[in-house]
Amino acid sequence: MIRTNNLTKRFKDKTAVNSLNLTINKGELFSLLGVNGAGKTTTVKMLSTLITPTSGEIFIKGINTAENKAEIRKIINISPQETAIAPNLTVMENIEFMSGVYALPKSSDRIEKLINDFKLEEILKQKAKTLSGGWQRRLSIALSLINDPEILFLDEPTLGLDVLARRELWSVINGLKGKITVILTTHYMEEAEKLSDRVGIMSKGHLTHIGTPQELIEAAQAKSFEDAFVTLANGGEAL
């Protein structure tokens, strides 16, 4: 679904991403991990066409993104770290507004499916600003799926949520696996381990390790995934 070829991004004298070669499969949930400044946010911004690479190539469904960004943007969407909802609109008004952006009719089957899938029926008339953090994030992800994307970028989707809200959102995200391709960034190691089909670890702009959570634990000879990440992100032997 996604393939990069020597993807590089420089900001003046700093190289944020250096010659990244990555393949993400259709229907896969792929987590991109790294400490702050590792290059993962820049990578996601390039993959989602928000910024242009300095050099290298990105292919999505075989299409070079540099040559056809408009076509690519029809099949992707992003749920940003900041909850992307209109606080003074009701849940239903948020959904109708976003469906209007994508020119969907108010009676669209897509809208009904999202309401059912995300269990929003009982809060449709509630203003978004009155929802708990967990429900706001749930709504934000639902809105990012309104255009039925083939690829969804989830940037820190459970940041700041309590344990119960985080687990509930994990269930929602887990339900997307196999249906669409999901690229997840997170600082919660348990989240990456529970949800990911594969994980890529970045360090200083390089993709240094890639594999299933269990493969990375074994590669680091660690007792847990968190221990494996600490070892590999701090100079453990690269692939």
Short mmCIF file of C-alpha atoms in Angstrom, two decimals:
data_model
loop_
_atom_site.label_atom_id
_atom_site.label_comp_id
_atom_site.label_asym_id
_atom_site.label_seq_id
_atom_site.Cartn_x
_atom_site.Cartn_y
_atom_site.Cartn_z
CA MET A 1 0.00 0.00 0.00
CA ILE A 2 2.87 2.39 0.86
CA ARG A 3 6.46 2.24 -0.32
CA THR A 4 9.25 4.78 0.10
CA ASN A 5 12.52 4.98 -1.76
CA ASN A 6 15.41 6.83 -0.05
CA LEU A 7 12.95 9.30 1.48
CA THR A 8 14.80 12.31 2.89
CA LYS A 9 13.78 15.59 4.48
CA ARG A 10 16.15 18.38 5.40
CA PHE A 11 15.36 21.62 7.23
CA LYS A 12 18.24 24.02 6.51
CA ASP A 13 21.27 22.27 8.06
CA LYS A 14 19.29 19.54 9.87
CA THR A 15 18.37 16.21 8.30
CA ALA A 16 15.12 15.12 9.96
CA VAL A 17 14.64 11.94 7.88
CA ASN A 18 17.56 10.28 6.13
CA SER A 19 17.19 7.83 3.20
CA LEU A 20 14.16 6.01 4.60
CA ASN A 21 13.11 2.83 2.80
CA LEU A 22 9.83 1.43 4.08
CA THR A 23 7.03 -0.83 2.88
CA ILE A 24 3.62 -0.95 4.57
CA ASN A 25 1.17 -3.65 3.50
CA LYS A 26 -2.51 -3.28 2.68
CA GLY A 27 -4.73 -3.69 5.77
CA GLU A 28 -1.75 -3.56 8.14
CA LEU A 29 -1.58 -1.58 11.36
CA PHE A 30 1.94 -0.22 11.34
CA SER A 31 3.31 1.73 14.30
CA LEU A 32 6.12 4.22 13.88
CA LEU A 33 8.00 4.72 17.15
CA GLY A 34 10.88 6.87 18.29
CA VAL A 35 11.93 9.37 20.92
CA ASN A 36 11.16 13.05 20.35
CA GLY A 37 13.20 14.29 17.39
CA ALA A 38 13.67 10.84 15.87
CA GLY A 39 11.91 11.84 12.65
CA LYS A 40 8.61 9.99 12.92
CA THR A 41 6.37 13.07 12.77
CA THR A 42 8.22 14.38 9.72
CA THR A 43 7.88 10.96 8.11
CA VAL A 44 4.12 10.87 8.70
CA LYS A 45 3.74 14.40 7.32
CA MET A 46 5.55 13.36 4.14
CA LEU A 47 3.56 10.13 3.77
CA SER A 48 0.30 12.03 4.20
CA THR A 49 1.37 14.69 1.63
CA LEU A 50 1.37 17.52 4.20
CA ILE A 51 5.01 18.36 3.44
CA THR A 52 7.20 17.69 0.40
CA PRO A 53 10.33 15.52 0.70
CA THR A 54 13.72 17.05 -0.03
CA SER A 55 14.54 13.95 -2.06
CA GLY A 56 13.40 10.38 -2.53
CA GLU A 57 10.02 9.00 -3.53
CA ILE A 58 6.73 7.91 -1.96
CA PHE A 59 4.41 5.49 -3.73
CA ILE A 60 0.86 4.91 -2.47
CA LYS A 61 -1.01 2.16 -4.32
CA GLY A 62 1.75 2.44 -6.89
CA ILE A 63 1.12 6.15 -7.46
CA ASN A 64 4.01 8.56 -7.02
CA THR A 65 2.67 11.14 -4.55
CA ALA A 66 4.83 13.89 -6.04
CA GLU A 67 2.99 13.50 -9.34
CA ASN A 68 -0.61 13.20 -8.10
CA LYS A 69 -1.22 14.53 -4.59
CA ALA A 70 -4.87 15.30 -5.34
CA GLU A 71 -5.61 11.68 -6.20
CA ILE A 72 -3.76 10.41 -3.13
CA ARG A 73 -5.66 12.76 -0.80
CA LYS A 74 -8.93 11.15 -1.88
CA ILE A 75 -7.90 7.82 -0.32
CA ILE A 76 -6.18 8.97 2.88
CA ASN A 77 -7.18 10.82 6.03
CA ILE A 78 -5.59 11.91 9.30
CA SER A 79 -6.74 11.91 12.91
CA PRO A 80 -4.36 14.45 14.43
CA GLN A 81 -3.00 14.54 17.96
CA GLU A 82 -5.19 17.56 18.64
CA THR A 83 -8.83 16.45 18.76
CA ALA A 84 -10.28 17.59 15.42
CA ILE A 85 -13.86 18.49 16.32
CA ALA A 86 -15.94 21.66 16.47
CA PRO A 87 -16.63 22.04 20.21
CA ASN A 88 -19.76 24.18 19.91
CA LEU A 89 -21.48 21.87 17.45
CA THR A 90 -23.36 18.76 18.48
CA VAL A 91 -21.98 15.35 17.59
CA MET A 92 -24.46 15.05 14.72
CA GLU A 93 -23.66 18.57 13.49
CA ASN A 94 -19.96 17.67 13.49
CA ILE A 95 -20.72 14.59 11.41
CA GLU A 96 -22.97 16.50 9.00
CA PHE A 97 -20.41 19.28 8.64
CA MET A 98 -17.62 16.85 7.80
CA SER A 99 -19.86 14.89 5.43
CA GLY A 100 -20.56 18.19 3.66
CA VAL A 101 -16.83 18.77 3.23
CA TYR A 102 -16.71 15.48 1.33
CA ALA A 103 -20.04 16.13 -0.42
CA LEU A 104 -21.83 13.19 1.21
CA PRO A 105 -25.64 13.39 1.52
CA LYS A 106 -26.98 13.69 5.08
CA SER A 107 -28.79 10.37 4.63
CA SER A 108 -25.61 8.60 3.52
CA ASP A 109 -25.23 4.96 4.55
CA ARG A 110 -21.64 5.89 5.43
CA ILE A 111 -22.85 8.25 8.15
CA GLU A 112 -25.17 5.63 9.62
CA LYS A 113 -22.37 3.06 9.62
CA LEU A 114 -19.99 5.36 11.48
CA ILE A 115 -22.62 6.23 14.07
CA ASN A 116 -23.25 2.53 14.66
CA ASP A 117 -19.60 1.44 14.56
CA PHE A 118 -18.52 4.11 17.03
CA LYS A 119 -21.65 3.77 19.21
CA LEU A 120 -22.52 7.46 18.93
CA GLU A 121 -26.31 7.06 18.91
CA GLU A 122 -26.90 8.25 22.49
CA ILE A 123 -24.74 11.39 22.23
CA LEU A 124 -25.74 12.71 18.78
CA LYS A 125 -27.53 15.76 20.25
CA GLN A 126 -24.79 16.51 22.78
CA LYS A 127 -22.37 19.38 22.16
CA ALA A 128 -18.90 18.07 21.45
CA LYS A 129 -17.29 20.25 24.13
CA THR A 130 -19.35 18.50 26.82
CA LEU A 131 -18.01 15.05 25.92
CA SER A 132 -15.28 13.31 27.91
CA GLY A 133 -11.80 13.20 26.42
CA GLY A 134 -12.30 9.59 25.37
CA TRP A 135 -15.54 10.33 23.54
CA GLN A 136 -14.02 13.39 21.85
CA ARG A 137 -11.19 11.23 20.52
CA ARG A 138 -13.67 8.59 19.41
CA LEU A 139 -15.64 11.24 17.51
CA SER A 140 -12.45 12.67 16.03
CA ILE A 141 -11.46 9.27 14.63
CA ALA A 142 -15.00 8.71 13.31
CA LEU A 143 -14.82 12.04 11.46
CA SER A 144 -11.49 11.06 9.90
CA LEU A 145 -13.20 7.98 8.45
CA ILE A 146 -16.10 9.89 6.88
CA ASN A 147 -14.58 9.70 3.38
CA ASP A 148 -14.04 5.94 3.72
CA PRO A 149 -10.24 6.23 3.36
CA GLU A 150 -8.02 3.33 2.42
CA ILE A 151 -5.22 4.70 4.61
CA LEU A 152 -5.64 6.37 8.02
CA PHE A 153 -2.90 8.14 9.94
CA LEU A 154 -3.45 8.13 13.73
CA ASP A 155 -1.18 10.57 15.55
CA GLU A 156 -1.06 9.84 19.30
CA PRO A 157 -4.77 8.89 19.35
CA THR A 158 -4.95 8.15 23.09
CA LEU A 159 -2.65 10.87 24.40
CA GLY A 160 -3.80 12.09 27.81
CA LEU A 161 -6.67 9.63 28.20
CA ASP A 162 -7.27 7.63 31.35
CA VAL A 163 -6.72 3.88 31.34
CA LEU A 164 -10.36 2.94 30.72
CA ALA A 165 -10.84 5.46 27.90
CA ARG A 166 -7.59 4.33 26.33
CA ARG A 167 -8.64 0.67 26.39
CA GLU A 168 -12.03 1.52 24.87
CA LEU A 169 -10.31 3.38 22.04
CA TRP A 170 -7.95 0.45 21.50
CA SER A 171 -11.02 -1.66 20.81
CA VAL A 172 -12.19 0.87 18.21
CA ILE A 173 -8.76 0.99 16.53
CA ASN A 174 -8.41 -2.78 16.64
CA GLY A 175 -11.69 -3.01 14.75
CA LEU A 176 -10.11 -1.12 11.83
CA LYS A 177 -7.35 -3.69 11.33
CA GLY A 178 -7.61 -5.60 8.09
CA LYS A 179 -10.24 -3.19 6.75
CA ILE A 180 -7.99 -0.21 6.10
CA THR A 181 -4.28 0.47 6.38
CA VAL A 182 -3.45 2.30 9.63
CA ILE A 183 -0.22 4.13 10.45
CA LEU A 184 -0.02 4.83 14.18
CA THR A 185 2.35 7.01 16.18
CA THR A 186 2.36 6.67 19.94
CA HIS A 187 4.57 7.02 23.01
CA TYR A 188 2.66 4.28 24.82
CA MET A 189 4.63 1.08 24.36
CA GLU A 190 1.77 -1.13 25.58
CA GLU A 191 -0.45 0.45 22.93
CA ALA A 192 2.02 -0.27 20.15
CA GLU A 193 2.53 -3.83 21.34
CA LYS A 194 -1.21 -4.58 21.64
CA LEU A 195 -2.32 -3.04 18.35
CA SER A 196 0.52 -3.35 15.86
CA ASP A 197 1.03 -5.93 13.17
CA ARG A 198 4.51 -4.49 12.71
CA VAL A 199 6.56 -1.72 14.30
CA GLY A 200 9.25 0.53 12.89
CA ILE A 201 11.71 2.26 15.24
CA MET A 202 13.34 5.50 14.17
CA SER A 203 16.45 7.09 15.62
CA LYS A 204 18.10 10.32 14.46
CA GLY A 205 16.23 10.29 11.16
CA HIS A 206 16.98 6.66 10.32
CA LEU A 207 14.64 3.68 10.37
CA THR A 208 16.82 1.36 12.42
CA HIS A 209 14.56 -1.59 13.24
CA ILE A 210 11.39 -3.09 11.89
CA GLY A 211 9.40 -6.20 12.78
CA THR A 212 6.56 -7.57 14.85
CA PRO A 213 6.59 -6.63 18.55
CA GLN A 214 7.76 -10.16 19.39
CA GLU A 215 10.54 -10.04 16.80
CA LEU A 216 11.81 -6.78 18.28
CA ILE A 217 11.74 -8.21 21.81
CA GLU A 218 13.82 -11.13 20.58
CA ALA A 219 16.20 -8.88 18.62
CA ALA A 220 16.89 -6.84 21.76
CA GLN A 221 17.01 -9.94 23.99
CA ALA A 222 14.61 -8.07 26.25
CA LYS A 223 11.99 -9.19 28.74
CA SER A 224 9.32 -6.77 27.54
CA PHE A 225 8.47 -4.66 24.51
CA GLU A 226 9.17 -1.47 26.43
CA ASP A 227 12.63 -2.75 27.38
CA ALA A 228 13.20 -3.72 23.75
CA PHE A 229 12.28 -0.23 22.56
CA VAL A 230 14.61 1.42 25.09
CA THR A 231 17.48 -0.82 23.98
CA LEU A 232 16.89 -0.46 20.24
CA ALA A 233 16.10 3.27 20.29
CA ASN A 234 19.32 3.96 22.20
CA GLY A 235 21.80 2.39 19.87
CA GLY A 236 20.96 -1.30 19.89
CA GLU A 237 22.23 -3.21 16.89
CA ALA A 238 20.38 -2.10 13.76
CA LEU A 239 18.84 -4.42 11.21
#
